[in-house]
Amino acid sequence: MAQTIRQASGGPEGPIRERKKPLPYPLSLYQTAVGKKYVMALTGVGLLGFVVVHMIGNLHVYEGPAKMAEYAETLRTLGGGLVPRETVLWILRAGLIAMFGLHIHSAYTLKEMSRLSSPSAGFVAGNKKYAGGQEFIAANFASRTMRWTGPIIALYLVFHLADLTWGWVNPDFHHGDPHNNVIESLSNPGIAAIYVVANVALAIHIYHGAWSMFQSLGINNPKINQGRRHLAMGLAGLILVGNLSFPLLTATGVINDDDRECPPGDLVCLEEELLEKEGGHSE
Amino acid sequence: MSNTLNLTLKVWRQDGPNGAGRFESYEANGIADDASFLEMLDVVNERLIEDGQEPITFESDCREGICGTCGIMINGKAHGPQKGTATCQLHMRKFSDGDNITIEPWRAESFPILKDLAVDRSALDHIIEAGGYITVNTGGAPDANLIPVPKEAADMAFDAAACIGCGACVAACPNSAAQLFTSAKLQHMNLLPQGQPERWDRAENMVETMEMFFGSCTNHGECHEACPKEISLDFIAFLNRDYVKAKIKNRKLLGQN
Ligand code: HEM
Ligand code: SF4
């Protein structure tokens, strides 16, 4: 053990925070940093699942307005006739909101804890600084910018909802006709740029997060350790390519409205168009 | 045949725990390149003493890389540029003639600076006090190999036990987290049969004591790069696993774990 010089006057420095009196399990987990990190990783897995499914679902945009509208309707009627319309969707949304809340709360409080653990080293922009300039060897751009890419994603999320869920900032929003809404929004180069920047941030966030979560959850085994990095890279790449394709291909006109048969927002027409096409196959 | 180097040092000087602290520059001329980094500082200090100035305070003891006493930030790298090497075993041949070298103490809130480059690392001792031991009856030495240990467990425990408690991991960590130290000290016991009776209490107490002093790990991996014993990040994953298991198990009645 290190020989530590005890201060002649005043004695050794005490702890910088108290050990909390434990709440009943499992709340006690959230009182400690390791437990919080566990929650961050678990909610990260959930959000990651959402992001992947969301991206894959959005590929329907390549199938045209009718198919895209059908996909949107499918989400609203998940659970079929067993439950009222949008029930399952709202359960999923509630789960997502809770995961976002916990993920952000744990991230913020843990970063505060680290900040308070190194003020003498001038904690700047989320990392402590040595006057001589610290040379990072293992920490990469992604790991050092989690606390920036995170908030960028959060802000983007609000904008994205306002654009394509609520339609507040969409120039010609029609509820239930997402194909129209996507093109209205993304054919504007400025808006497309916001989507590109945010999704690059998301991919960077996932690049570190999807690796880090294995460590946080204690999933470590020589057989899979190499694969953890590859999985993180693969997921980041998948999300990057999939999510960037929408703004880039709309801005360049590959995703377009040229074949549209129904006026924007005419859901009855879209449904008929779908029936016509599908009917052609089955008869 | 050894070459000599002329260097410029920029050294953190601080008169005492409450002093303000500042960088001061020193010329270190004619340093033999087969000197260790600490011997280089010894030479500089002798010259300072001859000039009637206050020598630079730094800690050292064994000077063979096993006591964990030395440790300074050299050009923004804990223990300097050579991987897997404590400051005392770093040689001046790793530097070139004319180099500027910035030397700073470890920085973390729970490593208060005592003087110049010496910091108080008692916080690490408090983590050990919280569970970094096993409880055994003293008496005659037990026979060798009385307790069988799987080879893999023995090897891994030995890798963890290599930690010398220098604190470079905390110093290098952008979050000032002490995960690498704590995980090494936790796992070299938790991996062995002798460590089992107190395993879950140990995990809980050491981790929660660590959190009273240090920041929160974000899996950068800087600690492993800085570590003179190259302690593996795998131990941090094991710490996380054992801690969460401990939380679940300690809920149950004593003896039913
Ligand atoms: C769809 C969105 C998101 C996904 C898929 C996601 C995913 C993840 C994952 C898997 C982790 C790793 C957890 C671990 O280290 O064990 C993580 C960490 C983190 N996330 Fe997110 N996250 C998302 C949104 C956000 C948002 C909106 C914030 C806002 C502040 C945020 C902030 C953080 C921070 C600060 C960390 C900790 C990074 C570190 O350990 O240094 N994330 N994220
Ligand atoms: S883990 Fe490595 S860097 Fe940290 S105290 Fe132990 S020997 Fe030093």
Coordinates of C-alpha atoms and ligand atoms in Angstrom, one line a residue, chain A residues 37 40-41 44-45 47-48 50-51 100 103-104 107 111 143 146-147 150-151 153-154 202 205-206 208-210 212-214 216, chain B residues 217-219, ligand 1:
Chain A
K37 CA -24.8 3.5 -13.7
M40 CA -28.3 4.3 -16.9
A41 CA -27.1 1.2 -18.8
G44 CA -29.7 2.9 -22.4
V45 CA -30.4 -0.7 -23.7
L47 CA -33.6 3.5 -25.7
L48 CA -31.2 1.7 -28.0
F50 CA -36.3 2.0 -29.5
V51 CA -33.9 3.8 -31.8
F100 CA -35.5 9.0 -21.0
H103 CA -31.3 8.0 -18.2
I104 CA -31.0 11.8 -18.1
A107 CA -26.4 10.9 -16.2
K111 CA -21.6 13.9 -13.8
S143 CA -16.5 8.9 -24.4
M146 CA -21.3 11.9 -23.9
R147 CA -22.5 14.9 -21.9
G150 CA -26.8 13.5 -24.9
P151 CA -28.3 17.0 -24.6
I153 CA -30.2 14.3 -28.7
A154 CA -32.6 15.5 -26.1
L202 CA -26.7 10.0 -31.7
H205 CA -23.4 8.6 -28.3
I206 CA -24.2 5.0 -29.1
H208 CA -19.5 4.8 -26.5
G209 CA -22.7 3.9 -24.8
A210 CA -23.3 0.6 -26.4
S212 CA -19.9 1.1 -21.9
M213 CA -23.1 -0.5 -20.9
F214 CA -21.5 -3.9 -20.9
S216 CA -21.6 -1.0 -16.2
Chain B
C217 CA -16.7 5.9 -13.6
T218 CA -17.8 6.5 -17.2
N219 CA -15.7 3.7 -18.7
Ligands
HEM1 C1 -32.2 7.8 -28.0 C2 -31.4 8.2 -27.1 C3 -30.4 7.6 -26.3 C4 -29.8 6.3 -26.3 C5 -30.1 5.2 -27.3 C6 -28.8 6.3 -25.3 C7 -28.0 5.2 -25.0 C8 -27.0 5.2 -24.0 C9 -26.3 4.1 -23.5 C10 -26.5 2.7 -24.0 C11 -25.4 4.5 -22.6 C12 -24.4 3.7 -21.8 C13 -24.7 3.5 -20.4 C14 -23.5 3.0 -19.7 O1 -22.5 3.7 -19.7 O2 -23.5 1.9 -19.1 C15 -25.6 5.9 -22.4 C16 -24.9 6.7 -21.6 C17 -25.1 8.1 -21.4 N1 -26.1 8.8 -21.9 FE1 -27.4 8.2 -23.3 N2 -28.7 7.5 -24.7 C18 -29.7 8.3 -25.3 C19 -30.1 9.6 -25.0 C20 -29.4 10.4 -24.1 C21 -29.8 11.7 -23.7 C22 -31.0 12.4 -24.3 C23 -28.9 12.2 -22.8 C24 -29.1 13.5 -22.3 C25 -28.3 14.1 -21.4 C26 -28.0 11.1 -22.6 C27 -26.9 11.2 -21.8 C28 -26.0 10.1 -21.5 C29 -24.8 10.2 -20.7 C30 -24.3 11.5 -20.1 C31 -24.3 8.9 -20.6 C32 -23.1 8.5 -19.7 C33 -21.9 8.5 -20.6 C34 -20.8 8.1 -19.8 O3 -20.8 7.0 -19.2 O4 -19.8 8.9 -19.9 N3 -28.3 10.0 -23.4 N4 -26.6 6.4 -23.3

